[in-house]
Amino acid sequence: MVYENRYSFANKDGIYKDDAFEVNPSWKETLIIFGKNKGAIFGVIFVLFMGVLAIWGPKFNSYTYDQVMMDAQNMPPRIPGIEKLGVFNGTIKGVDMYQMKGMEDTYFWFGTDALGRDLFTRFCQGTRISFIVAIVSAVLCLIIGVSYGLIAGYFGGLVDNFMMRVIEIINGVPSLVIVSLLVVVLQPGLKSIIIAMVISGWTDMARLVRANTLRLKASEYVMASKTLGTMIVKILFGNILPNLLSSVIVMAMMTIPGAIFMEAFLSFIGLGIPAPQASLGSLINDGYNHMMMYPYQMIIPSVFFAILMVSLNLVGDGLRDALDPKQRRA
């Protein structure tokens, strides 16, 4: 729907004329502003590219992430077509490892590790695990934080004081310490990492929602709803929450790269996904152990991980600029 505003103006002859101008809906204007941000568009494209690899990447070849091939240990990357350019051609210090082992018709796009497992398949599997951890933990932090913040901000008083003291206690301990201890107690695994990250990750969302709820609960439309006897749940989620969506969306988007980084760090120090499963952090850790002899095992996942983190932050910054009314007026 496009809104039309009419106005009158005087031309050079002093004759007044009516004219009209179109006002784009809020969502359309947000998309226009977001689309003008080249960094954010690059971030979206790269994140989608990584998402495609995470979902369909393992189907691009016949290997599995846990398939051990002892006759193909530490094979360098070899990609059909690109090998003719002199890169990713399966050579180490000028020696064609594929020809030496009689594997001329075999291609490992990212090479193999010390157990002969295909690193491209493990990379795709690891990206999938990292996305699952990040998205699930972000959604749970969103649900808990929004609900907690709405209740604390709306009721205020003793309820607000008690709920804020709980958040201060949680924030008093570094999140890395909380997550590490919980993962050790719960045993390393996908569920343990998600639970640990949610326990320490919802507080920022709750404080943001609580601060905005304190401001909005005194607005005229909320006071009118109270006067009409509207249920508290409907006021919170029907009147207040819709006015917080822009801030909530930006905060949730900013939570995802932090969750991916935390999962990668835990996997890097050995508290993440147990073998033979893989994540971006565990792949970087495995490659680090063979950095001197086979640098590609660490460089490839590290480069993709770095670009992914930058892309997610660019998308978050783009959403913040597009959804922030002050930025829009500027």
PDB file of N, CA, C and O in Angstrom, residues 24-36 318-319 321-324 328:
ATOM      1  N   ASN A  24       6.343   6.043   1.016  1.00  0.00           N
ATOM      2  CA  ASN A  24       6.486   4.589   1.044  1.00  0.00           C
ATOM      3  C   ASN A  24       6.126   4.033   2.406  1.00  0.00           C
ATOM      4  O   ASN A  24       6.370   4.667   3.437  1.00  0.00           O
ATOM      5  N   PRO A  25       5.553   2.835   2.445  1.00  0.00           N
ATOM      6  CA  PRO A  25       5.313   2.185   3.727  1.00  0.00           C
ATOM      7  C   PRO A  25       6.624   1.982   4.471  1.00  0.00           C
ATOM      8  O   PRO A  25       7.707   1.958   3.888  1.00  0.00           O
ATOM      9  N   SER A  26       6.533   1.821   5.789  1.00  0.00           N
ATOM     10  CA  SER A  26       7.728   1.711   6.621  1.00  0.00           C
ATOM     11  C   SER A  26       8.614   0.554   6.196  1.00  0.00           C
ATOM     12  O   SER A  26       9.838   0.701   6.102  1.00  0.00           O
ATOM     13  N   TRP A  27       8.011  -0.616   5.916  1.00  0.00           N
ATOM     14  CA  TRP A  27       8.820  -1.779   5.573  1.00  0.00           C
ATOM     15  C   TRP A  27       9.543  -1.580   4.244  1.00  0.00           C
ATOM     16  O   TRP A  27      10.680  -2.007   4.068  1.00  0.00           O
ATOM     17  N   LYS A  28       8.874  -0.894   3.309  1.00  0.00           N
ATOM     18  CA  LYS A  28       9.500  -0.665   2.011  1.00  0.00           C
ATOM     19  C   LYS A  28      10.648   0.322   2.131  1.00  0.00           C
ATOM     20  O   LYS A  28      11.706   0.154   1.510  1.00  0.00           O
ATOM     21  N   GLU A  29      10.453   1.355   2.954  1.00  0.00           N
ATOM     22  CA  GLU A  29      11.519   2.326   3.162  1.00  0.00           C
ATOM     23  C   GLU A  29      12.709   1.667   3.854  1.00  0.00           C
ATOM     24  O   GLU A  29      13.875   1.970   3.541  1.00  0.00           O
ATOM     25  N   THR A  30      12.433   0.753   4.772  1.00  0.00           N
ATOM     26  CA  THR A  30      13.508   0.028   5.452  1.00  0.00           C
ATOM     27  C   THR A  30      14.306  -0.800   4.454  1.00  0.00           C
ATOM     28  O   THR A  30      15.540  -0.821   4.502  1.00  0.00           O
ATOM     29  N   LEU A  31      13.625  -1.479   3.540  1.00  0.00           N
ATOM     30  CA  LEU A  31      14.314  -2.271   2.527  1.00  0.00           C
ATOM     31  C   LEU A  31      15.147  -1.400   1.602  1.00  0.00           C
ATOM     32  O   LEU A  31      16.250  -1.784   1.192  1.00  0.00           O
ATOM     33  N   ILE A  32      14.630  -0.230   1.269  1.00  0.00           N
ATOM     34  CA  ILE A  32      15.374   0.678   0.383  1.00  0.00           C
ATOM     35  C   ILE A  32      16.666   1.129   1.064  1.00  0.00           C
ATOM     36  O   ILE A  32      17.746   1.124   0.452  1.00  0.00           O
ATOM     37  N   ILE A  33      16.562   1.521   2.335  1.00  0.00           N
ATOM     38  CA  ILE A  33      17.747   1.973   3.064  1.00  0.00           C
ATOM     39  C   ILE A  33      18.735   0.831   3.216  1.00  0.00           C
ATOM     40  O   ILE A  33      19.951   1.003   3.037  1.00  0.00           O
ATOM     41  N   PHE A  34      18.225  -0.363   3.540  1.00  0.00           N
ATOM     42  CA  PHE A  34      19.103  -1.521   3.702  1.00  0.00           C
ATOM     43  C   PHE A  34      19.778  -1.880   2.381  1.00  0.00           C
ATOM     44  O   PHE A  34      20.963  -2.237   2.352  1.00  0.00           O
ATOM     45  N   GLY A  35      19.044  -1.769   1.288  1.00  0.00           N
ATOM     46  CA  GLY A  35      19.600  -2.107  -0.016  1.00  0.00           C
ATOM     47  C   GLY A  35      20.689  -1.168  -0.478  1.00  0.00           C
ATOM     48  O   GLY A  35      21.524  -1.540  -1.313  1.00  0.00           O
ATOM     49  N   LYS A  36      20.697   0.058   0.053  1.00  0.00           N
ATOM     50  CA  LYS A  36      21.742   1.008  -0.317  1.00  0.00           C
ATOM     51  C   LYS A  36      23.047   0.769   0.437  1.00  0.00           C
ATOM     52  O   LYS A  36      24.065   1.358   0.090  1.00  0.00           O
ATOM     53  N   GLY A 318      23.702  -3.013   9.174  1.00  0.00           N
ATOM     54  CA  GLY A 318      22.765  -2.559   8.151  1.00  0.00           C
ATOM     55  C   GLY A 318      21.328  -2.534   8.652  1.00  0.00           C
ATOM     56  O   GLY A 318      20.576  -1.593   8.371  1.00  0.00           O
ATOM     57  N   LEU A 319      20.947  -3.547   9.408  1.00  0.00           N
ATOM     58  CA  LEU A 319      19.601  -3.572   9.981  1.00  0.00           C
ATOM     59  C   LEU A 319      19.410  -2.456  10.997  1.00  0.00           C
ATOM     60  O   LEU A 319      18.351  -1.822  11.046  1.00  0.00           O
ATOM     61  N   ASP A 321      20.899   0.474  11.053  1.00  0.00           N
ATOM     62  CA  ASP A 321      20.768   1.746  10.342  1.00  0.00           C
ATOM     63  C   ASP A 321      19.415   1.868   9.648  1.00  0.00           C
ATOM     64  O   ASP A 321      18.837   2.956   9.586  1.00  0.00           O
ATOM     65  N   ALA A 322      18.910   0.751   9.112  1.00  0.00           N
ATOM     66  CA  ALA A 322      17.640   0.801   8.372  1.00  0.00           C
ATOM     67  C   ALA A 322      16.434   0.899   9.298  1.00  0.00           C
ATOM     68  O   ALA A 322      15.428   1.522   8.946  1.00  0.00           O
ATOM     69  N   LEU A 323      16.530   0.300  10.481  1.00  0.00           N
ATOM     70  CA  LEU A 323      15.386   0.267  11.392  1.00  0.00           C
ATOM     71  C   LEU A 323      15.383   1.417  12.383  1.00  0.00           C
ATOM     72  O   LEU A 323      14.375   1.652  13.049  1.00  0.00           O
ATOM     73  N   ASP A 324      16.500   2.126  12.510  1.00  0.00           N
ATOM     74  CA  ASP A 324      16.590   3.221  13.457  1.00  0.00           C
ATOM     75  C   ASP A 324      15.994   4.486  12.845  1.00  0.00           C
ATOM     76  O   ASP A 324      16.516   4.991  11.846  1.00  0.00           O
ATOM     77  N   ARG A 328      17.291   6.960   9.762  1.00  0.00           N
ATOM     78  CA  ARG A 328      16.460   7.131   8.568  1.00  0.00           C
ATOM     79  C   ARG A 328      16.248   8.601   8.249  1.00  0.00           C
ATOM     80  O   ARG A 328      16.309   9.021   7.099  1.00  0.00           O
TER      81      ARG A 328
END
